[in-house]
Amino acid sequence: MYAGTLSFDLLLGDVRSLKEKRSVVRPIVAELHRKYAVSVAEVGDQDLYRRATIGLAAVSGDAGHLTDLLDRCERWVAARPEVELLSVRRRFHGDHDD
């Protein structure tokens, strides 16, 4: 079994309130979940209206499949015009980990 996580640090575009922030972040979270069947949520910077941290996790029996899935999710977020991807942190855990 392999588990992988991504943590996206995002800068939001022309957002002036937490309500506007939700209107940008929620569709990204929902589409990642729908399109890639991963667990995803806003996990940080909830009180800052121009920043967002989104966490994503997935589990697979095949390391190659999991790597491909995480790559596709990262590319999809990076291509979103309404946000700027500042950084991505990737973690990969496999059977060899204690």
Tab-separated table of N, CA and C in Angstrom:
chain	number	residue	atom	x	y	z
A	1	MET	N	0.843	-1.179	0.000
A	1	MET	CA	0.000	0.000	0.000
A	1	MET	C	0.885	1.237	0.000
A	2	TYR	N	0.480	2.235	-0.771
A	2	TYR	CA	1.195	3.499	-0.870
A	2	TYR	C	0.224	4.637	-0.599
A	3	ALA	N	0.671	5.615	0.169
A	3	ALA	CA	-0.128	6.805	0.459
A	3	ALA	C	0.689	8.024	0.049
A	4	GLY	N	0.015	8.959	-0.584
A	4	GLY	CA	0.684	10.181	-1.011
A	4	GLY	C	-0.122	11.396	-0.617
A	5	THR	N	0.586	12.464	-0.292
A	5	THR	CA	-0.082	13.714	0.053
A	5	THR	C	0.545	14.867	-0.705
A	6	LEU	N	-0.268	15.866	-0.971
A	6	LEU	CA	0.188	17.126	-1.539
A	6	LEU	C	-0.350	18.245	-0.663
A	7	SER	N	0.462	19.255	-0.472
A	7	SER	CA	0.034	20.459	0.233
A	7	SER	C	0.312	21.641	-0.680
A	8	PHE	N	-0.747	22.317	-1.105
A	8	PHE	CA	-0.634	23.443	-2.029
A	8	PHE	C	-0.706	24.755	-1.263
A	9	ASP	N	0.255	25.629	-1.470
A	9	ASP	CA	0.221	26.982	-0.918
A	9	ASP	C	-0.186	27.899	-2.063
A	10	LEU	N	-1.358	28.524	-1.936
A	10	LEU	CA	-1.926	29.303	-3.025
A	10	LEU	C	-2.043	30.779	-2.667
A	11	LEU	N	-1.802	31.621	-3.648
A	11	LEU	CA	-2.090	33.041	-3.548
A	11	LEU	C	-3.294	33.294	-4.443
A	12	LEU	N	-4.336	33.858	-3.857
A	12	LEU	CA	-5.565	34.098	-4.604
A	12	LEU	C	-5.481	35.456	-5.297
A	13	GLY	N	-6.152	35.555	-6.404
A	13	GLY	CA	-6.118	36.779	-7.202
A	13	GLY	C	-6.829	37.940	-6.530
A	14	ASP	N	-7.728	38.566	-7.225
A	14	ASP	CA	-8.427	39.762	-6.750
A	14	ASP	C	-9.535	39.375	-5.775
A	15	VAL	N	-9.137	39.018	-4.554
A	15	VAL	CA	-10.074	38.596	-3.513
A	15	VAL	C	-9.983	39.595	-2.376
A	16	ARG	N	-11.145	40.098	-1.933
A	16	ARG	CA	-11.152	41.141	-0.910
A	16	ARG	C	-11.889	40.753	0.365
A	17	SER	N	-12.358	39.516	0.450
A	17	SER	CA	-13.063	39.091	1.656
A	17	SER	C	-12.985	37.573	1.781
A	18	LEU	N	-13.303	37.080	2.961
A	18	LEU	CA	-13.329	35.628	3.162
A	18	LEU	C	-14.441	34.977	2.351
A	19	LYS	N	-15.531	35.707	2.139
A	19	LYS	CA	-16.624	35.177	1.321
A	19	LYS	C	-16.166	34.976	-0.127
A	20	GLU	N	-15.438	35.940	-0.670
A	20	GLU	CA	-14.896	35.797	-2.023
A	20	GLU	C	-13.871	34.668	-2.074
A	21	LYS	N	-13.087	34.537	-1.008
A	21	LYS	CA	-12.110	33.456	-0.943
A	21	LYS	C	-12.807	32.101	-1.050
A	22	ARG	N	-13.888	31.915	-0.291
A	22	ARG	CA	-14.634	30.652	-0.351
A	22	ARG	C	-15.145	30.370	-1.757
A	23	SER	N	-15.540	31.419	-2.470
A	23	SER	CA	-16.065	31.221	-3.834
A	23	SER	C	-14.969	30.799	-4.815
A	24	VAL	N	-13.705	30.986	-4.451
A	24	VAL	CA	-12.590	30.527	-5.279
A	24	VAL	C	-12.113	29.147	-4.828
A	25	VAL	N	-11.964	28.957	-3.515
A	25	VAL	CA	-11.370	27.734	-2.976
A	25	VAL	C	-12.320	26.545	-3.060
A	26	ARG	N	-13.576	26.738	-2.717
A	26	ARG	CA	-14.532	25.605	-2.716
A	26	ARG	C	-14.639	24.887	-4.059
A	27	PRO	N	-14.740	25.599	-5.176
A	27	PRO	CA	-14.804	24.884	-6.464
A	27	PRO	C	-13.532	24.097	-6.778
A	28	ILE	N	-12.377	24.600	-6.365
A	28	ILE	CA	-11.127	23.871	-6.589
A	28	ILE	C	-11.130	22.579	-5.787
A	29	VAL	N	-11.499	22.665	-4.519
A	29	VAL	CA	-11.558	21.483	-3.654
A	29	VAL	C	-12.568	20.474	-4.204
A	30	ALA	N	-13.745	20.956	-4.577
A	30	ALA	CA	-14.800	20.065	-5.075
A	30	ALA	C	-14.391	19.380	-6.378
A	31	GLU	N	-13.759	20.113	-7.276
A	31	GLU	CA	-13.379	19.530	-8.572
A	31	GLU	C	-12.249	18.520	-8.423
A	32	LEU	N	-11.284	18.783	-7.546
A	32	LEU	CA	-10.237	17.793	-7.296
A	32	LEU	C	-10.848	16.496	-6.772
A	33	HIS	N	-11.776	16.624	-5.844
A	33	HIS	CA	-12.431	15.439	-5.278
A	33	HIS	C	-13.224	14.683	-6.342
A	34	ARG	N	-13.996	15.424	-7.139
A	34	ARG	CA	-14.838	14.801	-8.163
A	34	ARG	C	-14.016	14.180	-9.292
A	35	LYS	N	-13.046	14.928	-9.789
A	35	LYS	CA	-12.308	14.502	-10.971
A	35	LYS	C	-11.282	13.406	-10.688
A	36	TYR	N	-10.648	13.460	-9.515
A	36	TYR	CA	-9.547	12.539	-9.225
A	36	TYR	C	-9.830	11.569	-8.081
A	37	ALA	N	-10.989	11.661	-7.442
A	37	ALA	CA	-11.387	10.757	-6.345
A	37	ALA	C	-10.336	10.729	-5.227
A	38	VAL	N	-9.897	11.910	-4.816
A	38	VAL	CA	-8.932	12.047	-3.733
A	38	VAL	C	-9.615	12.720	-2.546
A	39	SER	N	-9.015	12.604	-1.383
A	39	SER	CA	-9.480	13.345	-0.214
A	39	SER	C	-8.796	14.704	-0.253
A	40	VAL	N	-9.572	15.762	-0.114
A	40	VAL	CA	-9.014	17.100	-0.254
A	40	VAL	C	-9.798	18.075	0.619
A	41	ALA	N	-9.084	19.052	1.201
A	41	ALA	CA	-9.725	20.054	2.050
A	41	ALA	C	-8.830	21.268	2.167
A	42	GLU	N	-9.435	22.401	2.509
A	42	GLU	CA	-8.649	23.574	2.874
A	42	GLU	C	-8.126	23.323	4.281
A	43	VAL	N	-6.826	23.365	4.468
A	43	VAL	CA	-6.225	22.947	5.737
A	43	VAL	C	-5.435	24.044	6.442
A	44	GLY	N	-5.347	25.220	5.852
A	44	GLY	CA	-4.592	26.277	6.501
A	44	GLY	C	-4.910	27.638	5.930
A	45	ASP	N	-4.483	28.655	6.639
A	45	ASP	CA	-4.685	30.055	6.241
A	45	ASP	C	-6.154	30.416	6.090
A	46	GLN	N	-7.018	29.812	6.904
A	46	GLN	CA	-8.446	30.086	6.794
A	46	GLN	C	-8.803	31.532	7.129
A	47	ASP	N	-7.994	32.192	7.935
A	47	ASP	CA	-8.299	33.567	8.332
A	47	ASP	C	-7.687	34.624	7.407
A	48	LEU	N	-6.904	34.198	6.424
A	48	LEU	CA	-6.306	35.118	5.460
A	48	LEU	C	-7.085	35.036	4.151
A	49	TYR	N	-7.545	36.169	3.651
A	49	TYR	CA	-8.414	36.102	2.480
A	49	TYR	C	-7.679	36.009	1.151
A	50	ARG	N	-6.372	36.265	1.094
A	50	ARG	CA	-5.657	36.134	-0.181
A	50	ARG	C	-4.756	34.919	-0.249
A	51	ARG	N	-4.731	34.122	0.813
A	51	ARG	CA	-3.897	32.914	0.847
A	51	ARG	C	-4.771	31.715	1.184
A	52	ALA	N	-4.357	30.546	0.698
A	52	ALA	CA	-5.059	29.307	1.019
A	52	ALA	C	-4.056	28.163	1.004
A	53	THR	N	-4.244	27.239	1.906
A	53	THR	CA	-3.472	26.001	1.900
A	53	THR	C	-4.463	24.866	1.717
A	54	ILE	N	-4.257	24.093	0.676
A	54	ILE	CA	-5.139	22.963	0.374
A	54	ILE	C	-4.326	21.686	0.533
A	55	GLY	N	-4.869	20.727	1.283
A	55	GLY	CA	-4.231	19.434	1.469
A	55	GLY	C	-4.976	18.360	0.698
A	56	LEU	N	-4.233	17.430	0.140
A	56	LEU	CA	-4.794	16.368	-0.687
A	56	LEU	C	-4.119	15.056	-0.302
A	57	ALA	N	-4.898	13.982	-0.232
A	57	ALA	CA	-4.340	12.670	0.098
A	57	ALA	C	-4.978	11.605	-0.778
A	58	ALA	N	-4.163	10.582	-1.111
A	58	ALA	CA	-4.648	9.461	-1.916
A	58	ALA	C	-3.896	8.196	-1.509
A	59	VAL	N	-4.549	7.061	-1.705
A	59	VAL	CA	-3.972	5.752	-1.381
A	59	VAL	C	-4.107	4.869	-2.609
A	60	SER	N	-3.060	4.055	-2.868
A	60	SER	CA	-3.097	3.149	-4.007
A	60	SER	C	-2.244	1.923	-3.707
A	61	GLY	N	-2.525	0.856	-4.393
A	61	GLY	CA	-1.716	-0.348	-4.277
A	61	GLY	C	-0.514	-0.335	-5.200
A	62	ASP	N	-0.455	0.653	-6.095
A	62	ASP	CA	0.612	0.740	-7.083
A	62	ASP	C	1.298	2.101	-6.983
A	63	ALA	N	2.605	2.106	-6.756
A	63	ALA	CA	3.356	3.351	-6.589
A	63	ALA	C	3.320	4.207	-7.854
A	64	GLY	N	3.413	3.581	-9.004
A	64	GLY	CA	3.381	4.320	-10.261
A	64	GLY	C	2.057	5.029	-10.489
A	65	HIS	N	0.974	4.336	-10.193
A	65	HIS	CA	-0.353	4.936	-10.335
A	65	HIS	C	-0.505	6.125	-9.400
A	66	LEU	N	-0.045	5.982	-8.171
A	66	LEU	CA	-0.156	7.061	-7.197
A	66	LEU	C	0.675	8.272	-7.622
A	67	THR	N	1.872	8.043	-8.098
A	67	THR	CA	2.722	9.137	-8.569
A	67	THR	C	2.063	9.868	-9.733
A	68	ASP	N	1.488	9.126	-10.669
A	68	ASP	CA	0.790	9.712	-11.805
A	68	ASP	C	-0.407	10.543	-11.345
A	69	LEU	N	-1.168	10.024	-10.400
A	69	LEU	CA	-2.332	10.730	-9.874
A	69	LEU	C	-1.916	12.042	-9.214
A	70	LEU	N	-0.893	12.008	-8.379
A	70	LEU	CA	-0.430	13.229	-7.713
A	70	LEU	C	0.102	14.236	-8.728
A	71	ASP	N	0.798	13.755	-9.743
A	71	ASP	CA	1.281	14.644	-10.809
A	71	ASP	C	0.125	15.336	-11.525
A	72	ARG	N	-0.908	14.570	-11.855
A	72	ARG	CA	-2.064	15.147	-12.547
A	72	ARG	C	-2.767	16.191	-11.681
A	73	CYS	N	-2.925	15.910	-10.394
A	73	CYS	CA	-3.555	16.873	-9.480
A	73	CYS	C	-2.727	18.154	-9.388
A	74	GLU	N	-1.424	18.004	-9.297
A	74	GLU	CA	-0.548	19.176	-9.208
A	74	GLU	C	-0.631	20.025	-10.476
A	75	ARG	N	-0.602	19.387	-11.623
A	75	ARG	CA	-0.706	20.127	-12.887
A	75	ARG	C	-2.054	20.835	-13.003
A	76	TRP	N	-3.124	20.180	-12.553
A	76	TRP	CA	-4.456	20.775	-12.639
A	76	TRP	C	-4.531	22.041	-11.788
A	77	VAL	N	-4.015	21.984	-10.557
A	77	VAL	CA	-4.043	23.169	-9.682
A	77	VAL	C	-3.156	24.271	-10.266
A	78	ALA	N	-1.983	23.914	-10.756
A	78	ALA	CA	-1.063	24.907	-11.321
A	78	ALA	C	-1.670	25.628	-12.525
A	79	ALA	N	-2.566	24.977	-13.238
A	79	ALA	CA	-3.178	25.560	-14.437
A	79	ALA	C	-4.379	26.449	-14.128
A	80	ARG	N	-4.807	26.514	-12.866
A	80	ARG	CA	-5.977	27.325	-12.515
A	80	ARG	C	-5.627	28.807	-12.656
A	81	PRO	N	-6.375	29.552	-13.469
A	81	PRO	CA	-6.042	30.965	-13.683
A	81	PRO	C	-6.380	31.866	-12.495
A	82	GLU	N	-7.276	31.433	-11.624
A	82	GLU	CA	-7.715	32.285	-10.518
A	82	GLU	C	-6.792	32.236	-9.298
A	83	VAL	N	-5.784	31.356	-9.337
A	83	VAL	CA	-4.844	31.257	-8.225
A	83	VAL	C	-3.411	31.187	-8.768
A	84	GLU	N	-2.480	31.578	-7.906
A	84	GLU	CA	-1.063	31.412	-8.215
A	84	GLU	C	-0.511	30.364	-7.261
A	85	LEU	N	0.061	29.322	-7.808
A	85	LEU	CA	0.632	28.239	-6.998
A	85	LEU	C	2.013	28.672	-6.526
A	86	LEU	N	2.134	28.938	-5.214
A	86	LEU	CA	3.397	29.403	-4.656
A	86	LEU	C	4.343	28.248	-4.363
A	87	SER	N	3.790	27.157	-3.827
A	87	SER	CA	4.621	25.988	-3.546
A	87	SER	C	3.751	24.757	-3.403
A	88	VAL	N	4.402	23.609	-3.582
A	88	VAL	CA	3.745	22.317	-3.395
A	88	VAL	C	4.685	21.459	-2.563
A	89	ARG	N	4.136	20.842	-1.542
A	89	ARG	CA	4.914	19.893	-0.743
A	89	ARG	C	4.330	18.510	-0.980
A	90	ARG	N	5.177	17.584	-1.372
A	90	ARG	CA	4.737	16.226	-1.680
A	90	ARG	C	5.365	15.259	-0.682
A	91	ARG	N	4.537	14.358	-0.191
A	91	ARG	CA	5.027	13.281	0.668
A	91	ARG	C	4.504	11.963	0.122
A	92	PHE	N	5.349	10.969	0.196
A	92	PHE	CA	5.031	9.653	-0.353
A	92	PHE	C	5.417	8.613	0.699
A	93	HIS	N	4.480	7.763	1.069
A	93	HIS	CA	4.727	6.743	2.079
A	93	HIS	C	4.406	5.384	1.476
A	94	GLY	N	5.334	4.435	1.641
A	94	GLY	CA	5.134	3.104	1.102
A	94	GLY	C	5.324	2.036	2.147
A	95	ASP	N	5.262	0.795	1.710
A	95	ASP	CA	5.397	-0.351	2.617
A	95	ASP	C	6.748	-0.384	3.324
A	96	HIS	N	7.745	0.232	2.725
A	96	HIS	CA	9.085	0.223	3.303
A	96	HIS	C	9.220	1.190	4.480
A	97	ASP	N	8.260	2.113	4.663
A	97	ASP	CA	8.303	3.053	5.785
A	97	ASP	C	7.886	2.365	7.075
A	98	ASP	N	8.461	2.827	8.158
A	98	ASP	CA	8.083	2.298	9.485
A	98	ASP	C	7.045	3.156	10.143
